[in-house]
Amino acid sequence: MTTISNVVNRIPCCLCGTMILPNAANQCPACLAANFDLKAMVQGNTEGDPIIVHQCRQCRRYARSIQGSHIHYEYCEPESPQLLSICLKHIPILTKKGHSSVTHNKVQIMDSSWIWTEPNSMRLKLRVTVRADVEDVTLQQRVPVLFKINWKMCNKCDREYTNRTWHAVVQLRQKRETGAPKKGLAAIEMALSSRANRDLRNTVLKIDSSRHGLDFYFLSLSKAQHFAQFLSRLAPIKIKTSSKLISADVKCNTANMQYTLTCDVVPLCRDDLVLVHKESRSLLGGRLALVTKVASVVHLTDASPKRSATNKIDHVEITAEAYHKNGGGGGSAKDNGCYTILQTSERLVRFVVLDVEFRVSKYALADVQVARESDLGANDEVLNCITHLGHLIKPGDIVLGYDLVSSSVGLEEVLNSNVILQDVVLVKKI
């Protein structure tokens, strides 16, 4: 027997009579393309309806994307692929009305190319190829799209060139003796320069340098307070707020105020050798302490540990409030505060470890014999000390420490009677 395959009957187009496969419109692709205009679905295809693209007048960058309230600007060469990508993202596809008998799927942009325009015309033109499926028939047309460039200052140029008056200033200060390294300010500068804090930097109008620190100017008090709270998480800081009346309107009951937030960073830095006075009422009162870490609080470790059955080393954490409440201190022995900096890191001396007698504890106490590296081959002077670095050093290692043989004059009067002044305070291993 002969099988008859399924044959689809063809019908004539209702407009031109061409034999076609049946579809909902009963029209051939040519008639559908003539009656269904894809150009009307693309905004910017006429001179009277251009698409707006923003460009910064100062830096000549184009607005690319909007992230919340922040507009990202990017520099692009004329008729470059980067600028083409920005223009394509600005093309909205409109839904055409008035085709009740014809339905279509989503319009897609298949290809695009530049159409030359005069460079100073503030106009950009694209030739865009769009495609849509209309009643199982794929239609594709080329549409010219016009863009108009409008000026809009980016946030960076707007802050730089707009004449604005600051209303709040954050004065960051760290007062140490002349020549002493200001590690606290350096750590804050590194944290602010990181990419993660870019949005925080954008709130600053201007930065000025001063003798003991930096001045940050802000447009409002709330932004300055947020910035000061961020600084307090990086270093132990005492914040003090003051205000000044600039002008006032009695009739409208308004006033123009300028605020000053003074942020005093505790002058203690890592690796400093500190004398803790007895008046501090601290666990380390009347002893020498070594600054081992500085974050939101200062970490002090006993630099003159005593031999005991537990071999325990005392540790103290000092907040900015506690430091200033006890009178603070400064970078010289003449200051009357409770914390006096005796030695700073630029006065560290290189020593060679000769012998280590280890003692077991969390911070391994050890009796160590060292010699100055500069004295090797010149004399046989050996210095003795007790250090908390016993678990890190061994004979032959090079360590940094403070030489107290020539700089401990007068310390016996302010230290506790049970404190044995050592020859060397070891700080770290190289």
Coordinates of N, CA and C in Angstrom, one line a residue, residues 54-64 70-78 149-161:
H54 N 24.6 61.6 28.9 CA 25.2 62.6 29.7 C 26.7 62.5 29.6
Q55 N 27.4 63.7 29.5 CA 28.8 63.8 29.5 C 29.3 64.9 30.4
C56 N 30.4 64.6 31.2 CA 30.9 65.6 32.1 C 31.6 66.7 31.3
R57 N 31.3 68.0 31.5 CA 31.9 69.0 30.8 C 33.4 69.2 31.1
Q58 N 33.8 68.9 32.3 CA 35.2 69.1 32.7 C 36.1 68.0 32.3
C59 N 35.8 66.7 32.7 CA 36.7 65.6 32.5 C 36.3 64.8 31.2
R60 N 35.2 65.2 30.5 CA 34.8 64.6 29.3 C 34.5 63.1 29.4
R61 N 34.0 62.6 30.5 CA 33.7 61.3 30.7 C 32.2 61.1 30.5
Y62 N 31.7 59.9 30.1 CA 30.3 59.6 29.8 C 29.7 58.9 31.0
A63 N 28.4 59.2 31.3 CA 27.7 58.5 32.3 C 27.3 57.1 31.8
R64 N 27.8 56.1 32.5 CA 27.6 54.7 32.0 C 26.5 54.0 32.8
H70 N 24.6 56.9 43.1 CA 25.9 57.1 42.5 C 25.9 56.8 41.0
I71 N 26.3 57.8 40.2 CA 26.4 57.6 38.7 C 27.9 57.4 38.4
H72 N 28.1 56.2 37.7 CA 29.5 55.9 37.3 C 29.8 56.5 35.9
Y73 N 30.9 57.2 35.9 CA 31.4 57.9 34.7 C 32.6 57.1 34.1
E74 N 32.7 57.1 32.8 CA 33.8 56.4 32.2 C 34.3 57.2 30.9
Y75 N 35.6 57.2 30.8 CA 36.2 57.9 29.6 C 36.2 57.0 28.4
C76 N 35.7 57.6 27.3 CA 35.6 56.8 26.0 C 36.1 57.7 24.9
E77 N 36.8 57.0 23.9 CA 37.2 57.7 22.7 C 36.0 57.8 21.8
P78 N 36.0 58.8 20.9 CA 34.9 59.0 19.9 C 34.8 57.7 19.0
I149 N 23.9 64.6 23.2 CA 24.8 64.7 24.4 C 24.5 65.9 25.2
N150 N 24.2 65.7 26.5 CA 23.9 66.8 27.4 C 25.0 66.9 28.4
W151 N 25.3 68.1 28.9 CA 26.4 68.3 29.9 C 25.8 67.9 31.3
K152 N 26.6 67.2 32.1 CA 26.2 66.9 33.4 C 27.5 66.6 34.2
M153 N 27.8 67.5 35.2 CA 29.1 67.3 35.9 C 29.1 66.0 36.7
C154 N 30.2 65.3 36.7 CA 30.3 64.1 37.5 C 30.5 64.5 39.0
N155 N 30.4 63.6 39.9 CA 30.5 64.0 41.3 C 31.8 64.5 41.7
K156 N 32.9 63.9 41.1 CA 34.2 64.4 41.4 C 34.5 65.8 41.0
C157 N 34.1 66.1 39.7 CA 34.3 67.5 39.2 C 33.4 68.5 39.9
D158 N 32.2 68.0 40.3 CA 31.2 68.9 41.0 C 31.8 69.3 42.3
R159 N 32.4 68.4 43.0 CA 33.0 68.8 44.3 C 34.2 69.7 44.2
E160 N 34.9 69.5 43.1 CA 36.2 70.2 42.9 C 36.0 71.7 42.5
Y161 N 35.0 71.9 41.6 CA 34.8 73.2 40.9 C 33.6 74.0 41.4

